[in-house]
């Protein structure tokens, strides 16, 4: 067993930290207050090779491990979690190409996404469900020269300006996965949604009206792709957990900073036992969440990541993040609710992670089904 | 022991509920209760409209002495708070009706009573509370805003913060330091009233995390206030602030507000289908709804117990703390439950995608303040510890 980061991981973490502090800090207001995505950042992300951290360099990736991906997302989320979500989505889409596309398709799409020339989005959730594959209503019909897709997707991150979408649809009664260029006839998106947290990650509905794709856009053969979804979600869950660690770290740092300078009864509130208890609780939970997350990354790098382990990690880390960020608010007293302090954004963002990549309820179901009996 | 209300009480309670039910129908769009009335012009108009209706019926002065227009009891006041809570209707100025009036009745001289009670009862004057300062929150007595006496006037200088509704209010009640050299910081404080239009008063917004304008910073620069606006005695203001404990503390309004949220939620779960079955058929959903119903019932019993004690002047000093923690933390749990049940739809702002009109997206952000305002829950726990359990007093 070895809990230390390798030298390479540590160096990478440091450089991402520096990048995030310099480049993301000025974007906080654009994303959170104005709910806009700052497109000018994309070439800079590509220049640091942050869109393809664990992928093979021959497909434009950085050839690093998943632990590095987790470290990068953690550093991003400390400054601006919404940007981490953008990064995550590109990894989720690239991961699908990496696992299920043909060599030619990989060469076409993966470097383009890594170089910020193209943007991907990922569509499972629909108006009627985000958790239940049986309820998926988007359908694909085989025709002579390909497939025709009809249906609607909901809550799709990056959809308003993505170039390509990985989309789940029912084909002959079973779930299949396709990729669709968004400039195809019949593809459209709805208005941008405004939401509680992770603002600035543009989110919208997507509509398919007789969208035609060629045969080779069916990814990994017909049917059986609910498993592909769960598989895709393991990388997603790792990414989310890493971001929650970043949020908690930031929350703890903010709470400590605040309590050191907030004076009460002629001394900083940091000296009060009530504050000690909150900070100690925050620090303990954060530490447990961090190591669970790093272990998940390790398992992924070993090819041993299981749905159960990832679900346990996601459930624990995301719900812990909600608590830790709430306690951070409590330390701030009334100032916690004010737009002038960072803590309220951390609190709003944290809540969003409980829902992404399957809600906590769904994680519990996934875990229980896989407990040894 | 008797857990029933009299027929007379029930009749009046029903009248309150009927009137509030009608007022709910004319609620402006996007009004989500609590302090919404301060945010938009429509919200404030609505508050004033409701206040006028209550005033005409004499409901803003229910438990006051008859000579000032009183006609009922403390318990009647609790019933009105319940009705308003249930239908999420404003109209009873939290600062004037609920805090200042009882304080004036307890500590004000006849002149103060004559000058200020009628405006509160008629809903012509709305109030705000200027206590907290940038460096005086939980430790209120360390406040530094000064009021230096100059003949028949005080001249006030300093800054207040978190002043709810100060941008709407006509008048303010403030705690200020009249004797800066007093030996102890609790000494030398004075409780006084002034018109928000007095020269030298500047109000600046402090936006809430969702961007709403409920709170303010208030700057006081050479504000002249006549000495006969003091409530109680000069330099003895701390005792007056402590008296505010005399206002309605049962929190039944907040509890009825949750009661309504739960009812709306049950309706939603019955009407909404997931995988072809109503949400209310899901064991997990049922479990959480049932838990919330139990918690609410317990909170309601505690609140009635405190209302009863208060109406008999038997309330213990820590009773109010217990019910504040209970209802504030329960509201946080209810909101978490709802946002969980709604999934991502609980997180979109008011729009065609939002459930129950986006009410809970806003409430998710507002729940927090219940555990901070009017003494944080940590401070309430301290009070219970030393007052209720006789544990040694600590900072
Ligand atoms: C900011 C944001 C970005 C998103 N980005 C994307 C994206 O890019 N692509 C994409 O496809 N989706 C995206 N989503 C959708 C997200 O992944 C889903 O919302 C999530 O998986 C939950 O699905 P649902 O909304 O359909 O919930 P539903 O399945 O409708 O469930 C509603 C509620 O019921 C509960 N529930 C469901 N089934 C059960 C059960 N069996 N037992 C107990 N409880 C149950 C759920 O936990 C939830 O609380 C995004 C969501 C958000 C908020
Ligand atoms: C929604 C809202 C509305 C408000 N409206 C008004 C208003 O209209 N007028 C007005 O004057 N004020 C108002 N306030 C201010 C309110 O009274 C103060 O926020 C409150 O007294 C706490 O002070 P603080 O925010 O400065 O927190 P602090 O006192 O700085 O507390 C910071 C943290 O330290 C903890 N802490 C502090 N002292 C102790 C202790 N002795 N033991 C244990 N823990 C401790 C607190 O619990 C909190 O977690 C409002 C506040 C809010 C949130």
XYZ file of N, CA and C and ligand atoms in Angstrom, chain A residues 262 264-265 269 272 274-275 330-331 333-335 337, chain B residues 95 129-132 137-138 161-164 215 369 372-376 378-379 382 395, ligand 2:
158
model
N -12.825 36.873 12.264
C -14.100 37.335 12.818
C -13.971 37.436 14.341
N -15.106 38.152 18.199
C -16.249 38.084 19.091
C -15.768 38.027 20.501
N -16.412 38.750 21.376
C -15.974 38.757 22.768
C -14.451 38.965 22.810
N -13.535 34.094 16.571
C -14.461 32.984 16.852
C -13.766 31.639 16.669
N -13.556 29.646 19.702
C -14.744 29.086 20.374
C -14.833 27.582 20.144
N -17.479 25.836 19.918
C -18.526 25.525 18.939
C -17.951 25.546 17.524
N -17.043 26.464 17.276
C -16.420 26.559 15.956
C -15.392 25.431 15.771
N -22.397 27.889 8.150
C -22.780 28.153 9.538
C -21.667 28.924 10.256
N -20.427 28.575 9.964
C -19.298 29.284 10.573
C -19.333 30.762 10.178
N -21.872 32.645 9.870
C -23.012 33.401 10.396
C -23.775 34.029 9.236
N -24.300 35.219 9.461
C -25.109 35.872 8.428
C -24.304 36.118 7.156
N -23.004 36.283 7.285
C -22.197 36.569 6.090
C -22.185 35.397 5.128
N -24.668 33.979 3.854
C -25.726 34.083 2.834
C -25.467 35.216 1.864
N -41.411 43.416 12.640
C -40.687 44.299 13.568
C -41.628 45.172 14.399
N -35.349 46.782 12.261
C -34.558 46.572 13.470
C -33.083 46.859 13.166
N -32.520 47.856 13.829
C -31.108 48.191 13.598
C -30.300 47.823 14.835
N -29.931 46.567 14.907
C -29.144 46.070 16.037
C -27.755 45.645 15.581
N -27.709 44.604 14.721
C -26.417 44.033 14.335
C -25.537 45.062 13.661
N -22.341 40.747 16.057
C -23.432 39.844 15.657
C -23.934 39.146 16.898
N -23.456 37.916 17.100
C -23.845 37.179 18.306
C -23.466 37.969 19.551
N -25.992 46.596 10.192
C -25.999 45.694 9.037
C -27.057 44.598 9.186
N -27.291 43.905 8.094
C -28.308 42.839 8.023
C -29.696 43.380 8.354
N -29.925 44.655 8.116
C -31.188 45.254 8.518
C -32.283 44.851 7.536
N -33.083 43.891 7.976
C -34.144 43.351 7.134
C -35.157 44.446 6.814
N -32.145 42.449 2.710
C -31.298 42.947 3.793
C -30.501 44.159 3.349
N -31.038 30.732 6.569
C -31.072 31.931 7.400
C -31.866 31.720 8.695
N -29.676 31.183 11.560
C -28.717 32.245 11.874
C -29.419 33.464 12.485
N -30.465 33.933 11.796
C -31.097 35.181 12.217
C -31.649 35.052 13.642
N -31.750 36.168 14.337
C -32.302 36.233 15.684
C -31.589 35.305 16.655
N -30.281 35.265 16.531
C -29.500 34.408 17.415
C -29.248 33.069 16.764
N -27.987 32.776 16.440
C -27.685 31.530 15.724
C -28.053 30.328 16.596
N -26.213 27.954 17.475
C -25.166 27.701 18.472
C -25.455 28.535 19.726
N -25.830 29.787 19.499
C -26.137 30.663 20.633
C -27.376 30.135 21.368
N -26.359 27.388 23.542
C -25.697 27.912 24.748
C -26.736 28.334 25.781
N -18.427 31.397 27.179
C -18.582 32.344 26.078
C -19.358 31.670 24.967
C -31.785 36.442 7.469
C -31.226 37.347 8.488
C -31.926 38.488 8.853
C -31.414 39.359 9.806
N -32.110 40.494 10.112
C -31.596 41.370 11.012
C -32.256 42.605 11.296
O -33.299 42.910 10.730
N -31.692 43.442 12.166
C -30.543 43.141 12.815
O -30.100 43.929 13.622
N -29.878 41.986 12.563
C -30.370 41.088 11.660
N -29.696 39.921 11.378
C -28.424 39.670 12.009
C -28.464 38.562 13.042
O -29.032 38.998 14.200
C -27.017 38.089 13.195
O -26.661 37.469 11.991
C -26.852 37.100 14.290
O -26.967 37.721 15.519
C -25.500 36.391 14.213
O -24.434 37.278 14.055
P -23.377 37.112 12.866
O -24.089 36.827 11.636
O -22.513 38.288 12.905
O -22.581 35.810 13.210
P -21.381 35.668 14.254
O -21.861 36.136 15.562
O -20.183 36.300 13.657
O -21.205 34.113 14.300
C -20.371 33.373 13.421
C -20.397 31.941 13.871
O -19.872 31.840 15.192
C -20.808 31.210 16.062
N -20.721 31.809 17.394
C -20.625 33.115 17.686
N -20.579 33.298 19.016
C -20.660 32.075 19.582
C -20.659 31.599 20.915
N -20.589 32.418 21.945
N -20.762 30.270 21.119
C -20.846 29.429 20.066
N -20.849 29.826 18.786
C -20.752 31.118 18.539
C -22.149 31.457 15.421
O -23.130 30.543 15.811
C -21.818 31.359 13.943
O -21.745 30.012 13.584
C -30.186 39.055 10.423
C -29.498 37.898 10.061
C -29.984 37.044 9.100
C -29.242 35.812 8.719
